PDB file of C-alpha atoms in Angstrom:
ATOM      1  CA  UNK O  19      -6.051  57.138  55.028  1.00 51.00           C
ATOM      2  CA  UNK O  20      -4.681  53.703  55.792  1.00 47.00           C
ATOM      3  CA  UNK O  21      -6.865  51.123  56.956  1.00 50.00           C
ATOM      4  CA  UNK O  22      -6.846  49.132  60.323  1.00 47.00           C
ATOM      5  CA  UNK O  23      -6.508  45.528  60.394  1.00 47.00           C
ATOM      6  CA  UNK O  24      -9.969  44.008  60.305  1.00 45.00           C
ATOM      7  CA  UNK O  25     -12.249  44.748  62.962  1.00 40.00           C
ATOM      8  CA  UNK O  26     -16.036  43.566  64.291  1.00 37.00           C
ATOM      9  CA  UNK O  27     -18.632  45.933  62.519  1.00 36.00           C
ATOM     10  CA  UNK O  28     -19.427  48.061  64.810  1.00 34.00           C
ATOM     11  CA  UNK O  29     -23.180  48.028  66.672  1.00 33.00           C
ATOM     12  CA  UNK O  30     -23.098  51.753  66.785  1.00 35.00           C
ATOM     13  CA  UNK O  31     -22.677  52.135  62.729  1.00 34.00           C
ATOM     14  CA  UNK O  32     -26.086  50.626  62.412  1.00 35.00           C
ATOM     15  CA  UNK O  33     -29.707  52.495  63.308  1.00 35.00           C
ATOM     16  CA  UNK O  34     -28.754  53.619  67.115  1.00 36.00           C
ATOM     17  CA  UNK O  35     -27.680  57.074  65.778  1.00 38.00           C
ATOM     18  CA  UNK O  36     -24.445  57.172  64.773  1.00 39.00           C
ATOM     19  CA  UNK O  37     -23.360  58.783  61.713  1.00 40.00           C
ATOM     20  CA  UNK O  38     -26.630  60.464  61.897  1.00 41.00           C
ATOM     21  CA  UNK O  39     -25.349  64.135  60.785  1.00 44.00           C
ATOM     22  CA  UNK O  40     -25.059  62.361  56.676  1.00 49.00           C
ATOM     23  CA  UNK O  41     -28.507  61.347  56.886  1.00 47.00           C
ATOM     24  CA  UNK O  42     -30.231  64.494  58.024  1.00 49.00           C
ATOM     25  CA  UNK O  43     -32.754  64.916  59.878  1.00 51.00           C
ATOM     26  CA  UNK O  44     -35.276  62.458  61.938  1.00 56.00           C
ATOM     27  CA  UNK O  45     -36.994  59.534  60.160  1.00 63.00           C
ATOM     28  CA  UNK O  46     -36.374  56.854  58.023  1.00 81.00           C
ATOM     29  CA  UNK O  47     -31.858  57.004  57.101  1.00 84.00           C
ATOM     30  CA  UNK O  48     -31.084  58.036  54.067  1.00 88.00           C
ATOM     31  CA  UNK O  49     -29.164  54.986  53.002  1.00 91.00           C
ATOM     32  CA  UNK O  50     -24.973  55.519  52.155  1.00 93.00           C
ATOM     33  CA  UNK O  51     -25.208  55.185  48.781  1.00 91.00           C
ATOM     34  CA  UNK O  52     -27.861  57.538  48.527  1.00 89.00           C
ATOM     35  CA  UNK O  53     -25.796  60.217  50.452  1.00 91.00           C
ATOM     36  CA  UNK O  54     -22.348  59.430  48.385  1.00 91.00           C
ATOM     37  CA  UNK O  55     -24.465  60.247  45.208  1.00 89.00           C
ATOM     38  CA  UNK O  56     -25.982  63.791  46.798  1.00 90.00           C
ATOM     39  CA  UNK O  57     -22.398  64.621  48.077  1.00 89.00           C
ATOM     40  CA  UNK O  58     -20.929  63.759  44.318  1.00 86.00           C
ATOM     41  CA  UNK O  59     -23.625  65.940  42.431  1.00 85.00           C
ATOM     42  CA  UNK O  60     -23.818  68.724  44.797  1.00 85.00           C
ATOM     43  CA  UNK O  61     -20.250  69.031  46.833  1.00 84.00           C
ATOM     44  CA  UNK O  62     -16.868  69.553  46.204  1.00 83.00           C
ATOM     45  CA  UNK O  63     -13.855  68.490  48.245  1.00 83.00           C
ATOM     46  CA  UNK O  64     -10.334  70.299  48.844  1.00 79.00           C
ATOM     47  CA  UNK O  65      -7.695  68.788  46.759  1.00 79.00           C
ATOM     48  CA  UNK O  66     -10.032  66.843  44.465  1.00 82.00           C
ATOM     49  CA  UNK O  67     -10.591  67.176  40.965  1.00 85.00           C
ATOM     50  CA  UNK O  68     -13.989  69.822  40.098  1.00 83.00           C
ATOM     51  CA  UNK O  69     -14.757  67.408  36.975  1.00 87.00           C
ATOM     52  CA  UNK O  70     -12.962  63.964  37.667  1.00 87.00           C
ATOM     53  CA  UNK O  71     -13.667  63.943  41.544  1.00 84.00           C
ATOM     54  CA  UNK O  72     -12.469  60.591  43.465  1.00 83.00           C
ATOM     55  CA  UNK O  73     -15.320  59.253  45.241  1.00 85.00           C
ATOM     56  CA  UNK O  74     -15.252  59.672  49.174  1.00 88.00           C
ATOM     57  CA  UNK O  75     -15.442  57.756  51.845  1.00 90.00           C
ATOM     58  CA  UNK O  76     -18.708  58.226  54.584  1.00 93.00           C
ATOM     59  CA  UNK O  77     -17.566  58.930  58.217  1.00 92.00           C
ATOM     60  CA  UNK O  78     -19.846  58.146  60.588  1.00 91.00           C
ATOM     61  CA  UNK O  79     -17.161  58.808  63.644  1.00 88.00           C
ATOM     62  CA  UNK O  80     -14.272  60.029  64.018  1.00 86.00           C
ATOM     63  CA  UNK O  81     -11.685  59.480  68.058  1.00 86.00           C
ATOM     64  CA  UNK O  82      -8.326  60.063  68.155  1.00 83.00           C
ATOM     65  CA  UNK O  83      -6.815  59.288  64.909  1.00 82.00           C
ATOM     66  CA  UNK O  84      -9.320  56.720  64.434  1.00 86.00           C
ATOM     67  CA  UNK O  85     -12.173  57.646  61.408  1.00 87.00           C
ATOM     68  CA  UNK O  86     -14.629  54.971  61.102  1.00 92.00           C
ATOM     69  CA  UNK O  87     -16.721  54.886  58.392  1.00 93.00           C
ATOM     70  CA  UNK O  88     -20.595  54.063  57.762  1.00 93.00           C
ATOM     71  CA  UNK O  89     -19.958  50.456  57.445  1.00 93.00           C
ATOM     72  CA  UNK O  90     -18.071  49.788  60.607  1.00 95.00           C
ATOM     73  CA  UNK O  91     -14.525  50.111  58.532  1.00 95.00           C
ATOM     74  CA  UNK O  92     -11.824  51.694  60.213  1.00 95.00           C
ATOM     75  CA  UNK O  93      -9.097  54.107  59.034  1.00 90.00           C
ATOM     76  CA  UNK O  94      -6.196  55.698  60.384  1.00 88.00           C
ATOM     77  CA  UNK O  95      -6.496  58.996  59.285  1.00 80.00           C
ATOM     78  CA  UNK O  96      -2.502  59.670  58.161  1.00 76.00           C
ATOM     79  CA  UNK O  97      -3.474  63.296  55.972  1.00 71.00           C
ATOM     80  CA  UNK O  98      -0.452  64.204  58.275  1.00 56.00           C
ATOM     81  CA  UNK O  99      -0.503  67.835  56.708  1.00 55.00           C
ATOM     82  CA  UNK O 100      -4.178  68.520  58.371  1.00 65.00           C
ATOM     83  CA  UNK O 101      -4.859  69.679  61.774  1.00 63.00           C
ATOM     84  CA  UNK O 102      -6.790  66.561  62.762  1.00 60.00           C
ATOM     85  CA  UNK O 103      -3.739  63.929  62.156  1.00 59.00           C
ATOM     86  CA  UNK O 104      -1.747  66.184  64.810  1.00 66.00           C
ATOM     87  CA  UNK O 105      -4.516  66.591  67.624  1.00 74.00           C
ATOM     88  CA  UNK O 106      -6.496  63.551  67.131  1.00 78.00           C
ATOM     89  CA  UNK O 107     -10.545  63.946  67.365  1.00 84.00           C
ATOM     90  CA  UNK O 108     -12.891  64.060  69.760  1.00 86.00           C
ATOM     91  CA  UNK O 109     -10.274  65.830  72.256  1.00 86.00           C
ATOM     92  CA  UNK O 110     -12.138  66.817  75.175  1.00 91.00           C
ATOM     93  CA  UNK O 111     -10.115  70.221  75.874  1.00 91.00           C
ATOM     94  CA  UNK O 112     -10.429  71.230  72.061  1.00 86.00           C
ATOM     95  CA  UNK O 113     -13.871  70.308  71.688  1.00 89.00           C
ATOM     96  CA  UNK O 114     -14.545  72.209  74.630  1.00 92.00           C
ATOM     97  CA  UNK O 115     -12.520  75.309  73.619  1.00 88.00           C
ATOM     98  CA  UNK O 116     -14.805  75.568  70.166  1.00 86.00           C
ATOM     99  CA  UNK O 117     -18.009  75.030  72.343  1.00 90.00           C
ATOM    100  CA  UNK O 118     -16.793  78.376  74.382  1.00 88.00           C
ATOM    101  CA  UNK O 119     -15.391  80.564  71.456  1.00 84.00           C
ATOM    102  CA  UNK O 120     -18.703  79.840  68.829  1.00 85.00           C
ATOM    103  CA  UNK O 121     -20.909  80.649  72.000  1.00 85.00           C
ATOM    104  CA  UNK O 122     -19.673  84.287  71.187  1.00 79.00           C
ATOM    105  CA  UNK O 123     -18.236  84.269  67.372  1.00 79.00           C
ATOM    106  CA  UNK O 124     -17.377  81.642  65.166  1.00 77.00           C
ATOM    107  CA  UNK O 125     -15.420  83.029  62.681  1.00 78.00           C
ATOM    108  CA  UNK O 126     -14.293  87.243  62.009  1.00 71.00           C
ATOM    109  CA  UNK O 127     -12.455  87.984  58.823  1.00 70.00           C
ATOM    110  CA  UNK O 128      -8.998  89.670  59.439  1.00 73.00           C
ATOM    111  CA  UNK O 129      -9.725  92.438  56.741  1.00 74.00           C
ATOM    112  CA  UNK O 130      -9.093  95.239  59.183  1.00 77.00           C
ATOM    113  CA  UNK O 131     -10.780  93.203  62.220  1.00 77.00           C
ATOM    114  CA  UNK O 132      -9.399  91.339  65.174  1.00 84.00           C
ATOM    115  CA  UNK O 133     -10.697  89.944  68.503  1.00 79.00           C
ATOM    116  CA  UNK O 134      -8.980  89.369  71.950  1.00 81.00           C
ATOM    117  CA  UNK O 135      -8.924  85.486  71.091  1.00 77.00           C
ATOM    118  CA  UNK O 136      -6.266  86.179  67.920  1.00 80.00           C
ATOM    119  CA  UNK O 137      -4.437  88.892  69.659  1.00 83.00           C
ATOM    120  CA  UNK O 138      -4.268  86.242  72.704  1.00 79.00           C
ATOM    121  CA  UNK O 139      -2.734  83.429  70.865  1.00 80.00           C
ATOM    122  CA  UNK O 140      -0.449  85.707  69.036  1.00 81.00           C
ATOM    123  CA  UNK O 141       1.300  86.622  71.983  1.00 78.00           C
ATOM    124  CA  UNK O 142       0.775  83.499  74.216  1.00 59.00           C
ATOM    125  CA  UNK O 143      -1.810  82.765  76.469  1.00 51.00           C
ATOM    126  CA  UNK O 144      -3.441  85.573  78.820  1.00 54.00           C
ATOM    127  CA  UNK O 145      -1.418  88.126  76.298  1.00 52.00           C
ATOM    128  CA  UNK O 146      -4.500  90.438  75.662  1.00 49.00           C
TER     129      UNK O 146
END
């Protein structure tokens, strides 16, 4: 990632919600420090070591190519070889695309399976 030039902290990155989804559930936030030491004992990241891990970076939001982390920090997210660097986040139309297809499966193994969705973007849209 490859940070922006300074900006204001952000009033959102503070107790009005935001980042919410690393601190669990309702209550009293679990602080970032605490969370970056679960997330190091208990988690392990793509492309990372298993034993020597690099430590990560908390994301409280994430627009466009814009990730901004827990302390009001932003990044340009540049991982140009992930999905997210060529869509952006927080599109409306994809975010509104996964809404629709987990309604009615979020995920089938190919191992002798297939839906309508995969046969439909295999051949181009409206190609079942």
């Amino acid at each position: 990632c490859t940070p922006l030039p300074a900006q204001p902290r952000l009033a959102a990155a503070s107790s009005s919600g935001a980042g919410a989804g690393l601190g669990g559930g309702g209550g009293e936030r679990e602080s970032t420090a605490s969370v970056l030491q679960k997330d190091a004992r208990r988690l392990w990241h793509p492309y990372t070591s298993a034993t020597r891990p690099v430590p990560c970076l908390a994301v409280s939001r994430a627009a466009g190519v814009t990730l901004t982390l827990e302390g009001g920090e932003q990044l340009v997210d540049g991982m140009s070889s992930w999905w997210c660097a060529v869509h952006g986040y927080a599109v409306p139309e994809l975010d509104a695309a996964a809404v629709d297809q987990i309604g009615s499966m979020s995920h089938v193994m190919f191992g002798g399976l297939t839906h309508r969705p995969a046969v439909r973007l295999g051949g181009g849209a409206g190609a079942a």
